[in-house]
XYZ file of C-alpha atoms in Angstrom:
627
model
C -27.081 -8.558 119.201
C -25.745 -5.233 118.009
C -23.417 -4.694 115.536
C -20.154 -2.689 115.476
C -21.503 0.915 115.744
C -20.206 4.276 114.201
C -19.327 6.777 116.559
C -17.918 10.516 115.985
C -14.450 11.530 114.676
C -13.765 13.299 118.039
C -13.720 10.489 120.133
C -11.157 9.003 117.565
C -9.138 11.573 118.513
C -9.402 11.524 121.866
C -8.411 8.106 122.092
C -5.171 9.189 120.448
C -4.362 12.081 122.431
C -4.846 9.654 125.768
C -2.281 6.895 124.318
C -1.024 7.935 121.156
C 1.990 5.148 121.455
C -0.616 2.268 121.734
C -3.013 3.735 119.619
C -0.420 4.129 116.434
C 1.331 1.049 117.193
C -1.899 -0.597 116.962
C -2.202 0.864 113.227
C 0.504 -1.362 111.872
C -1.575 -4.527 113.052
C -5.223 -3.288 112.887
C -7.731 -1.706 110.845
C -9.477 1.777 111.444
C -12.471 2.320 109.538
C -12.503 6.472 108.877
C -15.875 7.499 110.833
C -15.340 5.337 113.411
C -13.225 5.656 116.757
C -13.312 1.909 118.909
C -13.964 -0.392 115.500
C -13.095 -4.371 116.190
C -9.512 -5.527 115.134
C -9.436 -7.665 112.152
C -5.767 -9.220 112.741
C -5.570 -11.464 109.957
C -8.112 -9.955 107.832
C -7.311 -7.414 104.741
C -8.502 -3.692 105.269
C -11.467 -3.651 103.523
C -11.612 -0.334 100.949
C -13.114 1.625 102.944
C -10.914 1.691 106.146
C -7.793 3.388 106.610
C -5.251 4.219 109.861
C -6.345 7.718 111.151
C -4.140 10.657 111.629
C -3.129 12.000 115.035
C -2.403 15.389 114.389
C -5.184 17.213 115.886
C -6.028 20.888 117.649
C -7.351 20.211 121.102
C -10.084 21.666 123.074
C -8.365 23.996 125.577
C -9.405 25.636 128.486
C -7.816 28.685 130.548
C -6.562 27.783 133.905
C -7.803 30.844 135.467
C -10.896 31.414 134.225
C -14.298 29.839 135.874
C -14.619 27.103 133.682
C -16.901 24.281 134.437
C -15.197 20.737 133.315
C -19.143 19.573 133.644
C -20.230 22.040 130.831
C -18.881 20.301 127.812
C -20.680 16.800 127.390
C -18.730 13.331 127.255
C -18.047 11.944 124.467
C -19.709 8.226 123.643
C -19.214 4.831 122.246
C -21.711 2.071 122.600
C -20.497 -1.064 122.543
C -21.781 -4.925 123.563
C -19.692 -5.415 126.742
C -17.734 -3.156 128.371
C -15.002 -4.875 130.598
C -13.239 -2.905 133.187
C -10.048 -4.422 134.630
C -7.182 -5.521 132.320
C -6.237 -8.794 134.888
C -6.890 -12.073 134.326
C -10.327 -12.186 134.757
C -11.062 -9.455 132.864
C -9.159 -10.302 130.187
C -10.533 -14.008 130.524
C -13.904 -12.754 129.729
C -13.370 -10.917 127.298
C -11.383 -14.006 125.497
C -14.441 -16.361 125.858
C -16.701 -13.731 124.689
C -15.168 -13.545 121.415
C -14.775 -16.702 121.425
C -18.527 -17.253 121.881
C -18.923 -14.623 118.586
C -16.783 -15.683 116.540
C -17.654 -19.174 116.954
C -21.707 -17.625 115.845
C -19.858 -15.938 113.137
C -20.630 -12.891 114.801
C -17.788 -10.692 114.402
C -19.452 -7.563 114.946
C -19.957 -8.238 118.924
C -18.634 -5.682 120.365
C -16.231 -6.279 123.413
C -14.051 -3.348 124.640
C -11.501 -3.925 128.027
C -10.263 -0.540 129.863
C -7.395 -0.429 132.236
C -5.920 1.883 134.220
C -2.402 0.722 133.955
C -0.240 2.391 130.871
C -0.010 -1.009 129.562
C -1.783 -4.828 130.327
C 0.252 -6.132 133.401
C 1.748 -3.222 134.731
C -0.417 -2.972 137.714
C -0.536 -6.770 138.208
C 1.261 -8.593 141.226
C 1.167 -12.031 142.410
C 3.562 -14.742 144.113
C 2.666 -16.337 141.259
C 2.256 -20.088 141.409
C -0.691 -20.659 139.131
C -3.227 -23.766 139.108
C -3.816 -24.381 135.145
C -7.249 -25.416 135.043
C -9.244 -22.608 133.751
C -6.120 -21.506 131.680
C -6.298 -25.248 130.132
C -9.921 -24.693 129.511
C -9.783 -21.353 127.982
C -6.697 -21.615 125.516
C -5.740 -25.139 125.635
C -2.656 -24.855 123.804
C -1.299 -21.929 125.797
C 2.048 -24.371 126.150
C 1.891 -26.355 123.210
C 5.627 -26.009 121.070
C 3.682 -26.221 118.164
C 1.527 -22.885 119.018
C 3.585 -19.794 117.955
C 1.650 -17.565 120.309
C 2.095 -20.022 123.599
C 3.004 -18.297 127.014
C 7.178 -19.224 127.211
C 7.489 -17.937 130.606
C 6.284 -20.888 132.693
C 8.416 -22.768 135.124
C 6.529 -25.971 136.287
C 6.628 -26.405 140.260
C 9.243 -29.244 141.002
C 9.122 -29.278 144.822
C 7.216 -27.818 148.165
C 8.707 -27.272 150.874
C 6.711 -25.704 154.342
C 8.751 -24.348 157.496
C 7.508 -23.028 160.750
C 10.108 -19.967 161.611
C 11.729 -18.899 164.995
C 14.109 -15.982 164.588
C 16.726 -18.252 163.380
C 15.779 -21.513 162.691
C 13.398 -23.466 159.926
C 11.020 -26.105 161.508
C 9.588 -28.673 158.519
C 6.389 -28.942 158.871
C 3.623 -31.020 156.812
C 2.101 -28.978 154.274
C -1.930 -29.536 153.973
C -3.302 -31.182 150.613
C -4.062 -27.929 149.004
C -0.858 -26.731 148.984
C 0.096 -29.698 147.153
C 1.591 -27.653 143.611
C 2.348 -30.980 141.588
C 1.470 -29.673 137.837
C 1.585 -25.743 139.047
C 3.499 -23.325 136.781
C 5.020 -20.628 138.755
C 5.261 -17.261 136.555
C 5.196 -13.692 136.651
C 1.757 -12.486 136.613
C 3.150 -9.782 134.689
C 4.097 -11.560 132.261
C 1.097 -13.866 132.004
C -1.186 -10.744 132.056
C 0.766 -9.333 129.212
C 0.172 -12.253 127.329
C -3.408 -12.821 127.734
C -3.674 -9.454 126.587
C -2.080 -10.150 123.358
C -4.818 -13.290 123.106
C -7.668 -11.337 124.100
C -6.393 -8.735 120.698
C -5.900 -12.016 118.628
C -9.398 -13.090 118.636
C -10.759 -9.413 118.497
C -11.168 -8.037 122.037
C -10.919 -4.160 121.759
C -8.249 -3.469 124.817
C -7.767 -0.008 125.642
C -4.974 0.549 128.398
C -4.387 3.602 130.018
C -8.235 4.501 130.715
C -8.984 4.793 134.181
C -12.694 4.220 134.755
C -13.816 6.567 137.616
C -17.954 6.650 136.956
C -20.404 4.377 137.096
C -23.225 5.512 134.298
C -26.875 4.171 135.547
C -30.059 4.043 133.045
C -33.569 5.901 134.460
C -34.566 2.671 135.722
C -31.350 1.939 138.155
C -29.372 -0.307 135.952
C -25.898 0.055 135.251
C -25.428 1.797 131.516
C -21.349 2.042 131.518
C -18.641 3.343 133.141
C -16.953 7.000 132.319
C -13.234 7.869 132.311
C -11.673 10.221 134.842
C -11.007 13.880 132.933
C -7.275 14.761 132.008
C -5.612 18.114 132.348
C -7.311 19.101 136.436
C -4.814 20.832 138.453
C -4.711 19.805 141.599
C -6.722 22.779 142.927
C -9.451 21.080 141.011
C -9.986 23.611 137.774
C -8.758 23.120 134.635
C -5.915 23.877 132.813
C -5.009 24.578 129.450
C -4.229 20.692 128.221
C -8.037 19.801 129.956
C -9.723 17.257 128.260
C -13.224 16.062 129.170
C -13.352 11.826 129.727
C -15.136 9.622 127.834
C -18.414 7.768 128.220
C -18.331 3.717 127.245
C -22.244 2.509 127.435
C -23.059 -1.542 127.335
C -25.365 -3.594 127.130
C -23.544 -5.562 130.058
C -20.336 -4.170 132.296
C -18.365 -6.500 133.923
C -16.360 -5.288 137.031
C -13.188 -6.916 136.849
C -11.292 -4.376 139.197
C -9.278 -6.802 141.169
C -8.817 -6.628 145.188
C -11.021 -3.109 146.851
C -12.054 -1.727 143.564
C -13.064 1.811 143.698
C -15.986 1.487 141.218
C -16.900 -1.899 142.601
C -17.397 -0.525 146.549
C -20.038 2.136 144.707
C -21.513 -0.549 143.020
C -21.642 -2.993 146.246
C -23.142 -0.152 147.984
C -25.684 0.994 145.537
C -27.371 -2.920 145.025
C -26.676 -4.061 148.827
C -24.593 -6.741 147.326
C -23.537 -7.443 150.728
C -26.407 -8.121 152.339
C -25.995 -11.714 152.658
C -22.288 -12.319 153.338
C -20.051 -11.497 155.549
C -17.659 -8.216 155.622
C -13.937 -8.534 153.196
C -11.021 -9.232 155.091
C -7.905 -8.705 153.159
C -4.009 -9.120 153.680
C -1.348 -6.864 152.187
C 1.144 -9.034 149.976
C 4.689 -7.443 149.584
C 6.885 -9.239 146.776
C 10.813 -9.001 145.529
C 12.272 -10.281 142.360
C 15.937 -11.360 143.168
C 18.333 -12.510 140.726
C 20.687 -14.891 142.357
C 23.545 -16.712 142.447
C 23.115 -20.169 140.150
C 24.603 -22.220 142.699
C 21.927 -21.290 144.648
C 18.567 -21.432 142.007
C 17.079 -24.668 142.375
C 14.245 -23.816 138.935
C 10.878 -24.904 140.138
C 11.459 -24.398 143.697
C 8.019 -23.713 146.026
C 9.226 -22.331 149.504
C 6.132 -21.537 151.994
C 6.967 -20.174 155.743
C 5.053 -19.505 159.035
C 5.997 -17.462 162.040
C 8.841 -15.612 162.417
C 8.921 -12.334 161.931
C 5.166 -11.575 162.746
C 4.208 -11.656 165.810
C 1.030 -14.866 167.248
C -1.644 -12.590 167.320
C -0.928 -11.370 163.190
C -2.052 -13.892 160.430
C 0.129 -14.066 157.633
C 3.357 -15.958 155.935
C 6.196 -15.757 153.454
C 7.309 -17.290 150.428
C 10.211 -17.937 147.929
C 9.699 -19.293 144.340
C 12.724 -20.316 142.189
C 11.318 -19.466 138.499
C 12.726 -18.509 134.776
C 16.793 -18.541 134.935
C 18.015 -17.509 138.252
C 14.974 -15.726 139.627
C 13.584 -16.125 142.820
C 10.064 -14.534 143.338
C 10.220 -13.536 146.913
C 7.167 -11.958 149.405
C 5.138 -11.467 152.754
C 1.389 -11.458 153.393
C 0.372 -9.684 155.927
C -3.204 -10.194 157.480
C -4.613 -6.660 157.416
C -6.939 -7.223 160.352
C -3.644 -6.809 162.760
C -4.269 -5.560 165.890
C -0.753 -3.458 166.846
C -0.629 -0.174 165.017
C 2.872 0.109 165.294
C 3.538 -3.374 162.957
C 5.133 -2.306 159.442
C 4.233 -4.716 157.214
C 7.140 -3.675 155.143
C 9.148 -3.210 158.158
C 8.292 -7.392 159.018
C 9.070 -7.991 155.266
C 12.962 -6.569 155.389
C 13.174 -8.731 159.196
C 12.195 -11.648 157.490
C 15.006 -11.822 154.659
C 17.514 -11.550 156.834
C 15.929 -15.063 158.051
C 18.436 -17.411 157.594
C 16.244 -19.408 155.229
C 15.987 -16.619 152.828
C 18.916 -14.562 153.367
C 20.929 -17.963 152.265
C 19.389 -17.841 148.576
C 19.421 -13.447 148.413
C 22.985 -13.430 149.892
C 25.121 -11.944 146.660
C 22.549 -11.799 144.223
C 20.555 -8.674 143.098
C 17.103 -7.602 143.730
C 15.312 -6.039 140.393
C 11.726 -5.212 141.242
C 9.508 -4.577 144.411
C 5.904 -4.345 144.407
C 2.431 -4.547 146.851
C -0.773 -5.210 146.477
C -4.103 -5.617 148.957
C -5.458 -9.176 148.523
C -8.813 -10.593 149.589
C -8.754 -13.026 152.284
C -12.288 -13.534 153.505
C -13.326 -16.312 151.061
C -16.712 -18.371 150.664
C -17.865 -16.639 153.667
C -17.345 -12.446 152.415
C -18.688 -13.735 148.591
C -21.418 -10.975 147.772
C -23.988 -11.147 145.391
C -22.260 -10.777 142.039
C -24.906 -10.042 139.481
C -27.097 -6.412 139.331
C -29.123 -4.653 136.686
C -26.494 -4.129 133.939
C -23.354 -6.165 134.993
C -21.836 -8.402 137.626
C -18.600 -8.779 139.466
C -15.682 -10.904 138.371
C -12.517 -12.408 139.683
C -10.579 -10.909 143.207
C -13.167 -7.401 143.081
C -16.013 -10.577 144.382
C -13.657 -12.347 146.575
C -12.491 -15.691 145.314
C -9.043 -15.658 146.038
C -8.430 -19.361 148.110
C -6.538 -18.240 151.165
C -5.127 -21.229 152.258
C -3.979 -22.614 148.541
C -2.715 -19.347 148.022
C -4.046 -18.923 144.883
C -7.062 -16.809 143.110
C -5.776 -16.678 139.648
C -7.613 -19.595 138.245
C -10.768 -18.571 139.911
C -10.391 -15.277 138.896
C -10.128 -16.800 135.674
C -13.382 -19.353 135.718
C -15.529 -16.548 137.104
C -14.470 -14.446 134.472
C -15.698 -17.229 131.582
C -18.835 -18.001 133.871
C -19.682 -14.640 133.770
C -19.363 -14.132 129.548
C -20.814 -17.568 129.113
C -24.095 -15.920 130.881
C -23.687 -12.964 128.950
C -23.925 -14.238 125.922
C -26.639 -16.332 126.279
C -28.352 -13.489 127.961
C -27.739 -11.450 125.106
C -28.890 -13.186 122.921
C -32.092 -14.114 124.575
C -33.080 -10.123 124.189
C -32.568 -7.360 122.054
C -33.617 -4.578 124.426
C -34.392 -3.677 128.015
C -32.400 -4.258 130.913
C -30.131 -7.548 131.244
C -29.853 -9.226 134.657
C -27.230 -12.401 134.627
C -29.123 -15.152 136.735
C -26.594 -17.503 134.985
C -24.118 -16.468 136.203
C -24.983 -16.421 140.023
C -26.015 -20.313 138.868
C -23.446 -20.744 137.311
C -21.203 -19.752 140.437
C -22.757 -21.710 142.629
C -22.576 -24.653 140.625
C -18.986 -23.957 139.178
C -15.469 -25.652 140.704
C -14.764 -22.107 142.716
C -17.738 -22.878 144.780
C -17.114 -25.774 145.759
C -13.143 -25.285 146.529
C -13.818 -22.308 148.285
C -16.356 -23.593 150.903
C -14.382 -26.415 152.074
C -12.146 -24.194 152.935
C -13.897 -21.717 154.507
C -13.272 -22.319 157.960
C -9.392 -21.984 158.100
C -8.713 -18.532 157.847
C -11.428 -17.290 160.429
C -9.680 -20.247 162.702
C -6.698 -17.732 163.589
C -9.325 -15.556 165.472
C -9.428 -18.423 168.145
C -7.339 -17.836 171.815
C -4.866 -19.657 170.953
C -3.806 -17.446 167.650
C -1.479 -18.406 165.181
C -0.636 -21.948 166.847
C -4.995 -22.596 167.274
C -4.971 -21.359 163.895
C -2.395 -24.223 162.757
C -3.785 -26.597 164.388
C -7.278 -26.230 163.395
C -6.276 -25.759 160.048
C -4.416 -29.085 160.247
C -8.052 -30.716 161.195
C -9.943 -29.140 158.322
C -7.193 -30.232 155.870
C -6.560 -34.025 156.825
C -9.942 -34.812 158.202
C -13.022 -32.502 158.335
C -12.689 -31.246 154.664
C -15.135 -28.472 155.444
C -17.151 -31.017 155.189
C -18.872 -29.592 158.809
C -22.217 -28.179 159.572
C -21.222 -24.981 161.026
C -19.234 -22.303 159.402
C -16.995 -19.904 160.818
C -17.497 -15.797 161.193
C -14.564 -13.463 160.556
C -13.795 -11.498 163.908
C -14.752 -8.420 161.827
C -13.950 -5.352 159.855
C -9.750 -5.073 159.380
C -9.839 -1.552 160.077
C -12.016 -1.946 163.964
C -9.173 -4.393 164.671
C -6.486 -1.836 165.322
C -5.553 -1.110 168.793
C -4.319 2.174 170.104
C -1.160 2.767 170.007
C -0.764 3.373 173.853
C -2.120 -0.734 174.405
C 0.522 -1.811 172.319
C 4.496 -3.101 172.177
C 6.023 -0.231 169.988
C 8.061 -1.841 167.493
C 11.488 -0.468 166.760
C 12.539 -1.878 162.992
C 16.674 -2.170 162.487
C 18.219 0.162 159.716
C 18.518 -1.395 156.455
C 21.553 -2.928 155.048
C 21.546 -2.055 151.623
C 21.933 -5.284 150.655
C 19.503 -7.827 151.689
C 16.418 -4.716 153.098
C 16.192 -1.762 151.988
C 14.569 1.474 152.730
C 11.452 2.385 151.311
C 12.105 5.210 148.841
C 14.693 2.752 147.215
C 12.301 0.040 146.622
C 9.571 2.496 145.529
C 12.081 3.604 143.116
C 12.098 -0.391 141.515
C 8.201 -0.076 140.843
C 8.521 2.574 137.909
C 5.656 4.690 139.678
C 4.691 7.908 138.019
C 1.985 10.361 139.191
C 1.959 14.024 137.358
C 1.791 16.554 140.685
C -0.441 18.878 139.303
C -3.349 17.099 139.824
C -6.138 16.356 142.104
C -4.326 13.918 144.957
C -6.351 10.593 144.384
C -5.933 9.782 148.169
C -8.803 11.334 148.788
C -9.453 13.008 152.537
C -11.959 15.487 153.181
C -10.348 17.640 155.694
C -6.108 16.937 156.324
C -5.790 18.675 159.468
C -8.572 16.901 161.038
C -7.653 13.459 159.841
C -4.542 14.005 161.848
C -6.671 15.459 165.228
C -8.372 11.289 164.368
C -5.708 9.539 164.121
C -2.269 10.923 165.217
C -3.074 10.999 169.287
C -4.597 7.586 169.605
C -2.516 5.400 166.338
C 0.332 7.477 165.974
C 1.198 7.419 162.344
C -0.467 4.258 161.630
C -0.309 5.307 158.136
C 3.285 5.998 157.980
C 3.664 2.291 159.042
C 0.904 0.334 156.787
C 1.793 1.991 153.863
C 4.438 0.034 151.503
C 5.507 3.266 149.211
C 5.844 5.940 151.793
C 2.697 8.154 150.900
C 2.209 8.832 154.308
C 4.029 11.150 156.628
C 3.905 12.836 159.767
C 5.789 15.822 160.032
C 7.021 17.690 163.263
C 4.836 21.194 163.049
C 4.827 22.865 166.510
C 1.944 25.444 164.879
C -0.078 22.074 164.987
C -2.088 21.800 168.459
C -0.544 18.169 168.267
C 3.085 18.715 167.263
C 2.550 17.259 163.700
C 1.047 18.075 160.277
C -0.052 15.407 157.819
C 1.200 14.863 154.557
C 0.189 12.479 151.305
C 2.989 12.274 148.955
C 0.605 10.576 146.066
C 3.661 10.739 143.310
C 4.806 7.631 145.428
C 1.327 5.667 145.409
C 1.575 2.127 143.822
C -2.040 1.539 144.323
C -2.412 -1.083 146.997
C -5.164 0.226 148.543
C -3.939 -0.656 151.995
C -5.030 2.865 153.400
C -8.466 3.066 151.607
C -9.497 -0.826 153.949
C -6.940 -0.172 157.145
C -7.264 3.356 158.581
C -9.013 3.045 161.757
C -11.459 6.058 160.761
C -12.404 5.302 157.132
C -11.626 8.662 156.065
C -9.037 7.928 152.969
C -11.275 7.161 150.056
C -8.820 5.698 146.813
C -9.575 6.904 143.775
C -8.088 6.434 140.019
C -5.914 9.154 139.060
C -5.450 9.777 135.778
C -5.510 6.903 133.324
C -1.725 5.227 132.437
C -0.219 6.476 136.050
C 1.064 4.352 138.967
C 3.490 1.929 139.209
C 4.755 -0.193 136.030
C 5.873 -3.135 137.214
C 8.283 -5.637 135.990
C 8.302 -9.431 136.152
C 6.308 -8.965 139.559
């Protein structure tokens, strides 16, 4: 296996230019040697003579705004490291954990492992109910909890009590919940928090975790294989052309890259494309989950408390539910999941979410307390069904970017999790099986198909494609009531999804319009203020990462027969419509990308496929907070 490798002083400094906080906070804890740019952290280790923290004060490579510059004259700069992980979530970070792990345990400290993520900092792009099963966390880092660790997670509130209710517009029915949402030993936390902390693990045992480097490449080898990733270039105006802060991005080649993306990654379709990953499984469906974090009255926190709800507000033919955990001192973790594959385009999903806490179920516990973070997120909901291949020349897929979210448990994080260790478990026997050539991880598919998320996730497999039937939500229920207490997807046949979620939108014209009441201010709010609790930030001048082609013909799409579909599926108000009587069809569309918070709802729902998400620059979008 290769060693640590030198690399040139540039690169050092480019690092430091991109994050210069992380990078020199990182001096007081790690060791730099002096020619080298990525070199493995040695917490606990003495610098050895030779090493030293770098300086930061550099010149940089400028470029004219107005002149004809070509960003694709000046080559990348390179590292070459073991594995390259891309994705900062759980699963990422999970591999990357069990990889060192795996070295360090071979005495092997020179394996190479570097993580990149997109988000400023680990967690800040991560959102999640979040009750959490702790078997792959148990398996990983079994004294995550123990008192007598000094590094344990102290943010988990153990699940004390489910309760299920079937809504009307003003009333709670109890109804049975099935076995697997049974949370007995579940730990409800913030994701955020969790993530945060596995990040500090994954440093601990010597992962190399770069945030704030948004991987927008895939690099491929003569032969096909993946080779790396590349970084998106800094300093593009958002005519395209460069301007005088320009720097070019960076190049991170592997032996192995693992695609740890989470839910619609943008480097993970290419990749799905490229290797027909796809051709034996079924197309993604996905729901859009929209979460709160109130602070509420103490009278009303009752710590440990798992609320699940059906119904009310969406309408039969629209899968989806709510939720309300009590976690941490007086917090109440509070959200909607909407099934993307809805067929009325003039449903809000955020718009459903405000209607349904003013339910009185949830407006009881919100009533008089304070809400102190908002946040979405796409999720996959197709299950064992939408799995594609996960290995390819050069890497594999990893956690919710492959699909293994459990839709009716409600919970992916310990899959994500296991896949993640699967996957370095494979890799490191695969690396060490070769020294050269190109690495394909049978194992791991094996390994997958052997592994605990296989089996959970296929005897469940026929529940969520069960709300497709005539009868809707209530066929849905009651099916899903027969697969949990009897059948045990334990049946010969297994059910299709109805199809892609964007080909299930109606036009607007065969549909109810939907008139949503103002907010109050107090229990729903409008959109601009709860974009304004996700700490988004997107520099203007810069190429909009909503990609579409042509704007005024997107409109001539999708205006006359959705009308403003994307003003309505969107939960941060990118999308707008405005009145333009110079427009042959009264209106002129508009992407506000400063407001993005990088669900990619509109890259999987608009009905023509035209909105392509992208990365924008690395350490932008939202920063969340206990979400």
């Amino acid at each position: 296996m290769a060693s640590s490798r030198s690399v040139t002083a540039s690169l050092q400094r480019t690092l430091v230019r991109r994050n210069p906080i992380r990078v020199t906070t990182q001096v007081s804890r790690r060791c730099f040697q002096t020619n080298s740019i990525l070199t493995r952290p040695r917490t606990g280790l003495k610098c050895l003579p030779q090493e030293r923290a770098f300086s930061v004060s550099v010149p940089r490579r400028l470029a004219d705004s107005n002149d004809g510059f070509d960003p694709k004259s000046i080559d990348r700069e390179s590292d070459e490291v073991d594995v390259c992980i891309i994705g900062g979530g759980p699963a990422g970070l999970s591999a990357a954990i069990r990889l060192k792990q795996l070295a360090n345990e071979a005495g092997n400290e020179d394996f190479r492992v570097l993580l990149l993520e997109k988000a400023g900092e680990i967690g800040a792009h991560i959102l999640s109910g979040a009750v959490i099963e702790p078997t792959a966390i148990n398996e990983l880092i079994p004294d995550w909890l123990a008192e007598d660790n000094e590094s344990r997670f102290e943010h988990a509130t153990p699940a004390t009590g489910d309760k299920m209710r079937f809504l009307t517009k003003s009333s709670a029915i109890p109804i049975p919940a099935p076995p697997q949402m049974n949370n007995h030993g579940n730990y409800i936390v913030s994701l955020n928090q969790f993530t945060k902390w596995l990040g500090d693990s994954a440093e601990e045992v010597g992962v190399e975790v770069y945030p704030g480097f948004a991987a927008s490449e895939v690099l491929y080898k003569p032969d096909g294989s993946v080779k790396g990733v590349a970084t998106n270039d800094l300093g593009i105006s958002r005519q395209g052309k460069p301007k005088d802060n320009f720097e070019r991005g960076m190049e991170f080649h592997a032996r192995i890259t693992l695609f740890a993306e989470g839910c619609h990654g943008s480097l993970t379709k290419r990749i799905i494309k490229k290797f027909d990953l796809r051709s034996e499984s079924q197309p993604q469906t996905y729901g859009l989950g929209i979460k709160e974090v109130w602070e509420v009255q103490p009278e009303k926190f009752q710590k440990g408390q798992v609320v699940h709800s059906l119904g009310y507000p969406l309408p039969a033919d629209t899968y989806g539910g709510g939720w309300m955990y009590h976690f941490g001192d007086n917090l109440v973790s509070i959200g909607l999941v909407v099934g993307l594959d809805y067929p009325n385009p003039w449903l809000s999903p955020y718009g459903e979410f405000q209607k349904m806490k003013h339910h009185p179920l949830y407006k009881s516990v919100l009533e008089g307390g304070k809400c102190i973070s908002y946040g979405a997120r796409a999720l996959n909901e197709g299950g064992f069904q939408s799995i594609p291949k996960v290995a390819f020349p050069g890497g594999a897929l990893i956690g919710d970017t492959a699909g293994f979210l459990n839709v009716p448990k409600i919970k992916g994080t310990h899959t994500a999790m296991k896949s993640g260790m699967l996957a370095a478990e494979a890799t490191w026997t695969a690396l060490g099986n070769t020294d050269s050539g190109t690495i394909f991880l049978y194992d791991y598919e094996d390994a997958l198909r052997k592994s605990s998320i296989w089996k959970e996730l296929k005897a469940v497999r026929n529940m969520r494609p069960s709300f497709h039937s005539p009868l809707k939500l209530y066929g849905g229920i009651m099916y899903s009531g027969l697969e949990a207490y009897i059948l045990r997807g334990k049946v010969p046949w297994t059910l299709k999804h109805k199809g892609t979620d964007y080909a299930a939108t109606k036009p607007a014209d065969q549909c109810t319009k939907i008139e949503y009441e103002k907010p109050d201010g107090k229990i729903s709010f409008d959109i601009l203020t709860s974009v304004s609790r996700t700490g988004t930030n997107h520099e203007e001048d810069q190429p909009v990462h909503l990609q579409v082609k042509d704007w005024e013909k997107h409109a001539q799409m999708e205006w006359p027969k959705y009308k403003g579909i994307e003003n309505r599926f969107c939960p941060a108000g990118v999308y707008e419509y405005v009145e333009d009587e110079a427009k042959d069809i009264g209106v002129r569309f508009q992407i506000n990308a400063q407001n993005c918070i990088h669900c990619k709802t509109c890259d999987i729902k608009v009905p023509d496929q035209d909105i392509n998400w992208q990365t924008p620059q690395g350490g932008e979008g939202p920063k969340y907070f206990m979400t």
